[in-house]
XYZ file of C-alpha atoms in Angstrom:
183
model
C -10.333 -26.127 10.945
C -7.328 -23.931 11.574
C -7.331 -20.308 12.725
C -5.329 -18.197 10.258
C -4.242 -14.581 9.901
C -3.454 -13.177 6.468
C -1.680 -9.878 5.847
C -2.793 -7.869 2.810
C -1.040 -4.964 1.128
C -1.207 -2.851 -2.022
C 0.535 0.241 -3.359
C -0.298 0.428 -7.065
C -3.372 0.621 -9.239
C -4.556 -2.294 -11.322
C -6.511 -0.996 -14.272
C -8.792 1.651 -12.809
C -8.837 0.137 -9.306
C -6.989 1.888 -6.474
C -5.100 0.059 -3.742
C -8.054 0.395 -1.368
C -10.455 -0.971 -3.993
C -8.099 -3.881 -4.691
C -7.961 -4.718 -0.983
C -11.755 -4.544 -0.790
C -12.091 -6.922 -3.752
C -9.554 -9.305 -2.221
C -11.480 -9.298 1.068
C -14.702 -10.099 -0.771
C -13.039 -13.118 -2.366
C -11.392 -14.209 0.880
C -14.854 -14.411 2.466
C -15.358 -17.483 0.252
C -12.074 -18.999 1.484
C -12.183 -18.334 5.238
C -15.033 -19.106 7.604
C -16.045 -16.497 10.192
C -13.720 -13.957 8.561
C -12.822 -10.811 10.513
C -11.265 -7.686 9.000
C -8.815 -5.276 10.634
C -8.600 -1.557 10.157
C -6.796 -0.205 7.095
C -3.352 1.313 7.613
C -0.945 3.327 5.494
C 2.801 2.760 5.838
C 6.059 3.722 4.218
C 7.731 1.057 2.087
C 10.461 -1.077 3.614
C 13.483 -2.732 1.985
C 12.894 -1.222 -1.495
C 12.235 2.475 -0.860
C 11.680 3.794 -4.413
C 7.910 3.256 -4.424
C 4.617 4.648 -3.135
C 3.302 4.120 0.391
C 1.418 0.894 1.062
C -2.094 0.312 2.295
C -2.081 -2.645 4.688
C -4.590 -4.675 6.656
C -5.188 -8.179 7.949
C -7.995 -10.692 7.874
C -8.488 -13.720 10.075
C -10.753 -16.711 9.991
C -10.847 -20.479 9.900
C -9.539 -22.597 7.043
C -10.485 -26.223 6.320
C -7.472 -27.382 4.306
C -3.698 -27.225 4.770
C -1.446 -24.170 4.524
C -0.210 -25.083 1.029
C -3.784 -25.178 -0.282
C -4.370 -21.749 1.246
C -1.192 -20.469 -0.419
C -2.507 -21.646 -3.819
C -5.837 -19.913 -3.226
C -4.279 -16.597 -2.207
C -1.853 -16.694 -5.158
C -4.869 -17.130 -7.440
C -6.592 -14.111 -5.860
C -3.404 -12.034 -6.184
C -3.093 -12.939 -9.877
C -6.735 -12.095 -10.512
C -6.055 -8.559 -9.242
C -2.919 -7.922 -11.253
C -0.018 -9.510 -9.438
C 2.580 -11.060 -11.734
C 5.464 -12.327 -9.618
C 7.616 -12.950 -12.711
C 7.684 -9.207 -13.530
C 8.081 -7.591 -10.117
C 10.959 -6.281 -8.072
C 11.414 -8.161 -4.770
C 9.662 -6.110 -2.049
C 8.735 -3.620 -4.765
C 5.448 -2.144 -5.978
C 2.501 -4.478 -6.366
C -1.251 -4.211 -6.826
C -1.942 -6.942 -4.268
C 0.101 -8.940 -1.798
C -1.424 -11.545 0.512
C 0.808 -13.300 3.030
C 0.016 -16.116 5.429
C 1.164 -14.559 8.704
C -0.095 -17.274 11.060
C -1.573 -20.710 10.395
C -2.718 -21.887 13.786
C 0.196 -23.106 15.857
C 1.961 -24.565 12.836
C 5.574 -23.816 12.020
C 6.416 -24.398 8.364
C 9.754 -23.796 6.672
C 9.969 -24.764 3.003
C 11.293 -22.988 -0.085
C 7.727 -21.914 -0.977
C 6.221 -21.172 2.444
C 7.403 -20.034 5.862
C 4.878 -19.768 8.704
C 4.803 -17.755 10.873
C 5.815 -15.301 8.175
C 9.584 -14.835 8.346
C 9.441 -11.037 8.810
C 6.224 -10.831 10.828
C 7.956 -9.751 14.027
C 9.779 -6.800 12.430
C 6.897 -5.187 10.519
C 4.663 -2.653 12.247
C 2.347 -2.658 9.208
C 1.632 -6.347 9.875
C 1.684 -6.313 13.675
C -0.829 -3.471 14.203
C -3.645 -5.067 12.157
C -2.761 -8.546 13.431
C -3.211 -7.385 17.032
C -6.717 -6.144 16.227
C -7.702 -9.668 15.192
C -5.641 -11.964 17.378
C -7.759 -13.785 19.937
C -6.706 -13.472 23.545
C -6.463 -17.257 23.660
C -2.800 -17.898 22.837
C -3.543 -21.596 22.377
C -4.737 -21.063 18.790
C -1.645 -19.360 17.323
C 2.108 -19.166 17.617
C 2.864 -16.290 19.994
C 0.661 -14.424 22.413
C -0.897 -10.967 22.004
C 1.579 -9.654 24.608
C 4.507 -10.990 22.566
C 3.233 -9.256 19.399
C 2.506 -6.010 21.303
C 6.137 -5.940 22.423
C 7.305 -6.521 18.842
C 5.039 -3.701 17.596
C 6.525 -1.342 20.179
C 10.045 -2.306 19.046
C 9.135 -1.708 15.397
C 7.548 1.699 15.991
C 9.792 3.069 18.760
C 13.216 1.509 18.220
C 13.054 1.123 14.447
C 10.902 4.231 13.852
C 8.424 2.573 11.504
C 5.501 4.896 10.915
C 2.010 3.549 10.354
C -1.233 5.490 10.178
C -4.738 4.112 10.546
C -6.759 5.481 7.616
C -10.012 3.536 8.008
C -11.374 1.813 11.078
C -12.469 -1.783 10.508
C -16.139 -0.789 10.752
C -15.625 1.897 8.084
C -13.852 -0.614 5.844
C -16.683 -3.123 6.343
C -19.234 -0.424 5.420
C -17.252 0.244 2.258
C -17.215 -3.510 1.486
C -20.976 -3.686 1.927
C -21.383 -0.716 -0.408
C -19.406 -2.677 -3.040
C -21.708 -5.621 -2.495
C -19.179 -7.739 -0.564
């Protein structure tokens, strides 16, 4: 089994479900995909790249996966589609009800037209780095990069590049909300 970290984000409704509810539903489904799944706190951040959109809610989950990275990509694309994501109709880096990215897949480095791991913009995004650091084990042997490396990158993103992120729910509060939904 491989230790993985997934980044999740949302900034639009799908039907009557808010971004936070969509993330909660995605986490419930990811519990069936990842073993020993852990959930980060929930953060709010300004959009990057395409600025004409609402703020994002972001978080990360980690756990162990039995298959390869491409199988995981298929599973997360299925979950995204279930909760309203239609890649054929969206603006690149634009609004979306649900986005799930494979940030880390063990120590693997993958570079194909459909998948890049570690995620190609992981090191520049405070909204990914802050939740990732909550989940990353201190044992650097299980992933690409050490916690100290990612802490330095988070400092660069927030101080030098002035990316603002705000924790809106602690992981324990998010878990309580999940349990209330029956997750």
